XYZ file of C-alpha atoms in Angstrom:
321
model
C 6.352 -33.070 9.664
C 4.543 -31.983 12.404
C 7.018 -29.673 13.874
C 7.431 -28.027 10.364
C 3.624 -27.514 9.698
C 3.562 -25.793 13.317
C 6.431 -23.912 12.533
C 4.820 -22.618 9.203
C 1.488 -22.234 11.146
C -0.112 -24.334 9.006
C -4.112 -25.245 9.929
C -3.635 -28.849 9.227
C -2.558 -29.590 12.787
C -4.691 -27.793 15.779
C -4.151 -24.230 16.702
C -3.577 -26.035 20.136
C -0.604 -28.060 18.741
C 0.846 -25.258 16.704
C 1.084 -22.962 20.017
C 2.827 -25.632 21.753
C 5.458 -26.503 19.418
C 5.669 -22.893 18.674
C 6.481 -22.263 22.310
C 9.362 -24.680 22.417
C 10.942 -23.615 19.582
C 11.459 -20.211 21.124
C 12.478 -21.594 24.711
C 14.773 -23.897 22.458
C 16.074 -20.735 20.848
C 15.076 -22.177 17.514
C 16.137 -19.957 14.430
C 15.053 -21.337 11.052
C 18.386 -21.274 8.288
C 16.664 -18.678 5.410
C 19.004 -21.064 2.847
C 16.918 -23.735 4.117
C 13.695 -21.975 4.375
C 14.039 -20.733 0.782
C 15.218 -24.529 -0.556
C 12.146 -25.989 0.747
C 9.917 -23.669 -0.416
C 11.542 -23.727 -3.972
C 11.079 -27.653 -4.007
C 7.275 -27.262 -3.025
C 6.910 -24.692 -5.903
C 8.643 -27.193 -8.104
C 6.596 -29.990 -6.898
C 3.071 -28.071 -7.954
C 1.723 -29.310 -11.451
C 2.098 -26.652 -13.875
C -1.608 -25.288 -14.448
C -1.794 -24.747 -10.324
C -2.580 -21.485 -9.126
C -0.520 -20.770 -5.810
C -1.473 -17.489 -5.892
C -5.238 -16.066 -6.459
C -6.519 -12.402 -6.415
C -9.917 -11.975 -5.725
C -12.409 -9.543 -7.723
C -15.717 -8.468 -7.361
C -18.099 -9.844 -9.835
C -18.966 -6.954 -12.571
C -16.132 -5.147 -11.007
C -15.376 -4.579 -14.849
C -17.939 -1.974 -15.687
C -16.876 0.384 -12.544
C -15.829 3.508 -15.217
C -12.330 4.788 -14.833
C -11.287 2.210 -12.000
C -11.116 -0.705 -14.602
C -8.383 0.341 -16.227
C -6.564 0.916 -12.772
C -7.879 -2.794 -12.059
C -6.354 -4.441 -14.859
C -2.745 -2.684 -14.568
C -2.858 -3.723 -10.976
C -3.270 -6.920 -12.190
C -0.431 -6.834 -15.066
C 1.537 -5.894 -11.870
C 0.558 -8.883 -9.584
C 0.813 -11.780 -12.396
C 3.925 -11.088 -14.111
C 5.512 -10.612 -10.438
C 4.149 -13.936 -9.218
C 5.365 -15.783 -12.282
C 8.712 -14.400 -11.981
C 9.153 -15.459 -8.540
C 7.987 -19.189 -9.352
C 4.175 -18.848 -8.163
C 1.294 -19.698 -11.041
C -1.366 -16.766 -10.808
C -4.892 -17.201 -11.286
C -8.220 -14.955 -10.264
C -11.737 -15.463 -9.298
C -14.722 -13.417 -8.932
C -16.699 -13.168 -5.369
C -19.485 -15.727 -5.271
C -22.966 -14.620 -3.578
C -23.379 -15.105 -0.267
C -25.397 -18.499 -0.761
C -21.779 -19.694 -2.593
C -19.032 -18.904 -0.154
C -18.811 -22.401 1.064
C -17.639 -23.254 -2.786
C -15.121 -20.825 -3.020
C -13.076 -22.357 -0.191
C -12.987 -25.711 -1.769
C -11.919 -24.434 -5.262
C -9.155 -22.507 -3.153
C -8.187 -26.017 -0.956
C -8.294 -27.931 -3.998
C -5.775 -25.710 -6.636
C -3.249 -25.618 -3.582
C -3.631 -21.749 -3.161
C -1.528 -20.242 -0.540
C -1.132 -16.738 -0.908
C -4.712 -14.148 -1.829
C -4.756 -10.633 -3.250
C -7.401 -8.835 -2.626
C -7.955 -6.342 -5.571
C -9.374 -3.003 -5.958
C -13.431 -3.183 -5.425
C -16.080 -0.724 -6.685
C -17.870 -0.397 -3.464
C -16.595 -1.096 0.093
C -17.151 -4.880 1.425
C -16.960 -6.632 4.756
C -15.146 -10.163 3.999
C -14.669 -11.646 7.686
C -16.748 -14.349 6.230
C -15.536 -14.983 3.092
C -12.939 -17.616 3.972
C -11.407 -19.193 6.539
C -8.919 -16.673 6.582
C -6.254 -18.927 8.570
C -5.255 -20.852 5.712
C -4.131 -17.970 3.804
C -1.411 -15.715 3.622
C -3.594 -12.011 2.589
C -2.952 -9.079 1.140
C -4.890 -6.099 -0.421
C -4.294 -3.624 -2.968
C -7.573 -2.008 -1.965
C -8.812 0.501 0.681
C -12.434 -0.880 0.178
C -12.349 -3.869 2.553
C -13.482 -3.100 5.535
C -12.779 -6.370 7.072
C -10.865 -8.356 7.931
C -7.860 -6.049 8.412
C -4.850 -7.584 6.436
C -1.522 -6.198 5.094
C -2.448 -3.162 2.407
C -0.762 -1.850 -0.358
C -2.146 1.092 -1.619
C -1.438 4.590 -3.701
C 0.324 7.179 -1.559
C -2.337 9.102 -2.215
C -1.680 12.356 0.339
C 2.129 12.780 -1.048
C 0.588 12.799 -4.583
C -1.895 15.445 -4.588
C 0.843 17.143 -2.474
C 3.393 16.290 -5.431
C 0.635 17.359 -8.056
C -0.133 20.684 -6.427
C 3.140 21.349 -5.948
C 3.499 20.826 -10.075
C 0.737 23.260 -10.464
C 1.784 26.405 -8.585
C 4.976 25.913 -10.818
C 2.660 26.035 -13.822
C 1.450 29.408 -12.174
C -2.271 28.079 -11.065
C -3.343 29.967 -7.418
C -6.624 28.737 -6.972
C -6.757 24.073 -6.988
C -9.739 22.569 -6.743
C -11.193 19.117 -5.894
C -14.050 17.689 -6.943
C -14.342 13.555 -5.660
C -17.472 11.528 -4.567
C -17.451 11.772 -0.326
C -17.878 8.354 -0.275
C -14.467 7.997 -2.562
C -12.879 10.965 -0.108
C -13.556 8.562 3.341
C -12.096 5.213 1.420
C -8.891 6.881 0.514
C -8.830 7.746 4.562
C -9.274 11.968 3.404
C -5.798 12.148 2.226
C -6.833 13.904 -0.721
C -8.954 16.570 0.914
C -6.053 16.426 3.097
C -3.466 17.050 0.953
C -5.890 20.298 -0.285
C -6.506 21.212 3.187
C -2.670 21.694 3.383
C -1.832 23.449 0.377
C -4.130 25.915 0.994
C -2.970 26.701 4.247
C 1.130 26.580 4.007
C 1.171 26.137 0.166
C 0.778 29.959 -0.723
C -2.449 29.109 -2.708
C -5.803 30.556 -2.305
C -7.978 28.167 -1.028
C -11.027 26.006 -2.485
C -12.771 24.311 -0.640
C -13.347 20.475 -2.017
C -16.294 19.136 -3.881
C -17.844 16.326 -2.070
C -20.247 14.753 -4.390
C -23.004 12.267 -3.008
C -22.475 9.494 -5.532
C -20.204 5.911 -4.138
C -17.389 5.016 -5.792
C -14.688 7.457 -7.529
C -16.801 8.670 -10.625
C -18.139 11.763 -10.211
C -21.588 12.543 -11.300
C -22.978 14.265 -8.764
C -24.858 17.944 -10.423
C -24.166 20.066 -7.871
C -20.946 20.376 -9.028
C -21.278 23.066 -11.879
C -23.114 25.750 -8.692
C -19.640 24.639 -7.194
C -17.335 25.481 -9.861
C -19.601 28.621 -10.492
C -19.046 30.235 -7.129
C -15.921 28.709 -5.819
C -14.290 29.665 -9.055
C -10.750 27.618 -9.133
C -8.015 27.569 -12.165
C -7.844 23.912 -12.544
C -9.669 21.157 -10.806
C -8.075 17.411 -9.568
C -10.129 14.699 -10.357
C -10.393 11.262 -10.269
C -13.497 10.189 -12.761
C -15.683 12.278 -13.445
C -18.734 12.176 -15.838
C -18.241 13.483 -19.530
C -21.456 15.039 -19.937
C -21.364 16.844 -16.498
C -18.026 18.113 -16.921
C -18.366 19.337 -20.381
C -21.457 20.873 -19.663
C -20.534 22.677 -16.338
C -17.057 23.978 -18.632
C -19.266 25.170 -21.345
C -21.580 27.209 -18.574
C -17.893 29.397 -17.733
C -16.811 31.864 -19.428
C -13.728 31.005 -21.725
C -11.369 32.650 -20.245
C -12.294 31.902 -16.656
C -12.581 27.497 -18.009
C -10.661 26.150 -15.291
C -8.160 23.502 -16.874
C -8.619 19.306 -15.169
C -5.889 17.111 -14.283
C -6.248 13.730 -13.679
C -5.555 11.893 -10.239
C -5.673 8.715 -11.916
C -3.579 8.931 -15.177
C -4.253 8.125 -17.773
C -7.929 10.151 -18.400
C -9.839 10.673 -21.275
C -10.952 14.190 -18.674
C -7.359 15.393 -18.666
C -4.023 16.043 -20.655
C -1.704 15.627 -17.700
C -1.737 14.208 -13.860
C -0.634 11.444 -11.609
C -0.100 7.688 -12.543
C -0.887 6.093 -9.434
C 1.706 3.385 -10.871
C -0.633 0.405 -10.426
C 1.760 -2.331 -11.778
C 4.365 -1.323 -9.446
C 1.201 -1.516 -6.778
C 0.964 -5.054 -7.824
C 4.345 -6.011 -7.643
C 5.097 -4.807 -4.014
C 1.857 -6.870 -3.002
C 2.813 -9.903 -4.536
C 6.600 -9.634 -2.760
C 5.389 -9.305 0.283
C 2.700 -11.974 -0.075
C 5.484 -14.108 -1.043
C 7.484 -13.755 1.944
C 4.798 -14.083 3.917
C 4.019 -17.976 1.748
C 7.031 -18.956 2.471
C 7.474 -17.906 6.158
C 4.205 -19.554 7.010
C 2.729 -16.408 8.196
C -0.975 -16.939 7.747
C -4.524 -15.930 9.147
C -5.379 -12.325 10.205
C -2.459 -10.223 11.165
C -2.490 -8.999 14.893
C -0.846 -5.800 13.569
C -1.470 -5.242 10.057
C 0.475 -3.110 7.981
C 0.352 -0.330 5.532
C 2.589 0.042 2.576
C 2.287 2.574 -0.022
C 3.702 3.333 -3.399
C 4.602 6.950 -4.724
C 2.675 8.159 -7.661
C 4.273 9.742 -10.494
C 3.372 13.192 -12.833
C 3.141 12.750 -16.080
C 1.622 14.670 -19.102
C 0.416 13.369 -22.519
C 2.032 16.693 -23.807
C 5.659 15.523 -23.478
């Protein structure tokens, strides 16, 4: 038993202990059997009571009322559950405690048998290193708002869509894309958005606009500088993300009608917009919970030395169709 816990780097034996089993399994030239690997870990599923949650995501508390994101939120969740029951894991969630709490959280965690933690999308960005004990879990997030610690991410490919989306609009005939985000939103996504602008406008035969950067945090947009921006920058459609109804309706109404720019959405579906990208959140969800599975059942837990990336391909769609 021993030996297996160390192989599946589990913390119930010393760190000490698993490194030195660890390192004579390899100058054994020990290779686990997957058949065997996956029968084992199909009779521990089995052996679970029913109402156990193997897998929990983790959500910030109010994380409900962030606008535009919430609906994101929940799909990404659709995603994550139905993929986790299919595979034979129960999946349960549980807001972030305050500080003063932490210590709780763990034992709830210890005590429903969880293995496996998503960490889902999050209004503002967090530092979690002390959270959890992160070495009894295997981790993933489906957010770019953690800022530690640094586990396996999946995430929107968010530079290929805006590529893909501008791309859509100079078919449509539109020369001059704009995009108006919150900076703060801009530096979570990594600038891959203002990126993928930056690059249309130089090799994508558009005239350029430069991006609104709006002062607010988070992805809505309510910053009022941005009617003097769509006033002198003049573009033919704007990319947005969330943006508030009042200020966008009343920096349209302040242009001329037929110099209204038209908006497309970044994060389809928009009450803002007609057409845009889905961002595809179940399928976000579903890739997370694969991988977090594989990781379960391979014992790979704790902090990754060399995290990874992973990101899923957006797709245009239009209310019109």
């Amino acid at each position: 038993m021993t030996f297996s816990l160390a192989l599946r780097n589990r913390p119930e034996i010393s760190a000490a202990t698993r490194r030195r089993l660890q390192r004579l399994a390899r100058l054994r030239g020990y290779q686990p059997d997957p058949t065997i690997a996956k029968l084992m870990q199909h009779l521990r599923l089995s052996s679970q009571a029913r109402g156990q949650a193997n897998i929990c995501g983790l959500i910030e508390a109010g994380g409900s009322d962030d606008g535009g994101r919430h609906e994101f939120a929940i799909r990404v969740q659709s995603g994550l559950k139905k993929r986790a029951e299919s595979l034979g894991f129960a999946f349960s969630t549980m807001e972030l405690p305050a500080e003063a709490h932490r210590a709780g959280l763990q034992r709830v965690l210890r005590s429903r048998g969880v293995e496996g933690v998503v960490i889902l999308p999050m209004p503002r960005q967090r530092d979690l290193s002390a959270l959890l004990d992160w070495e009894y879990y295997s981790v993933v997030s489906v957010t770019s708002s953690v800022t530690a610690p640094r586990v396996h991410t999946v995430t929107p490919n968010h530079f290929d869509n805006i590529i893909r989306a501008c791309r859509r609009l100079t078919e449509e005939g539109y020369r001059r894309i704009g995009l108006a985000i919150s900076r703060d939103w801009d530096e979570r996504v990594r600038h891959r958005w203002a990126g993928g602008v930056a690059w249309q406008n130089a090799f994508g035969r558009t005239e350029s606009v430069p991006p609104f950067l709006g002062a607010g945090v988070g992805p809505r947009l309510a910053d009022p500088g941005f009617a003097a921006w769509l006033d002198s920058h003049r573009p033919d459609v704007i990319l947005v993300e969330e943006i508030d109804a009042t200020l966008l309706n009343r920096a349209l109404a302040a242009v001329a009608g037929r110099r209204r720019p038209a908006v497309f959405a970044l994060d389809w579906p928009s009450a803002r917009a007609t057409r845009g990208m889905d961002q595809r959140p179940e399928e976000i969800g579903s890739v997370a919970i694969e991988i977090l599975a594989g990781m379960v059942s391979r014992g790979e837990r704790g902090i990754p030395e060399r995290p990874l990336s992973i990101m899923v391909d957006g797709e245009w769609v239009s209310s019109l169709r």
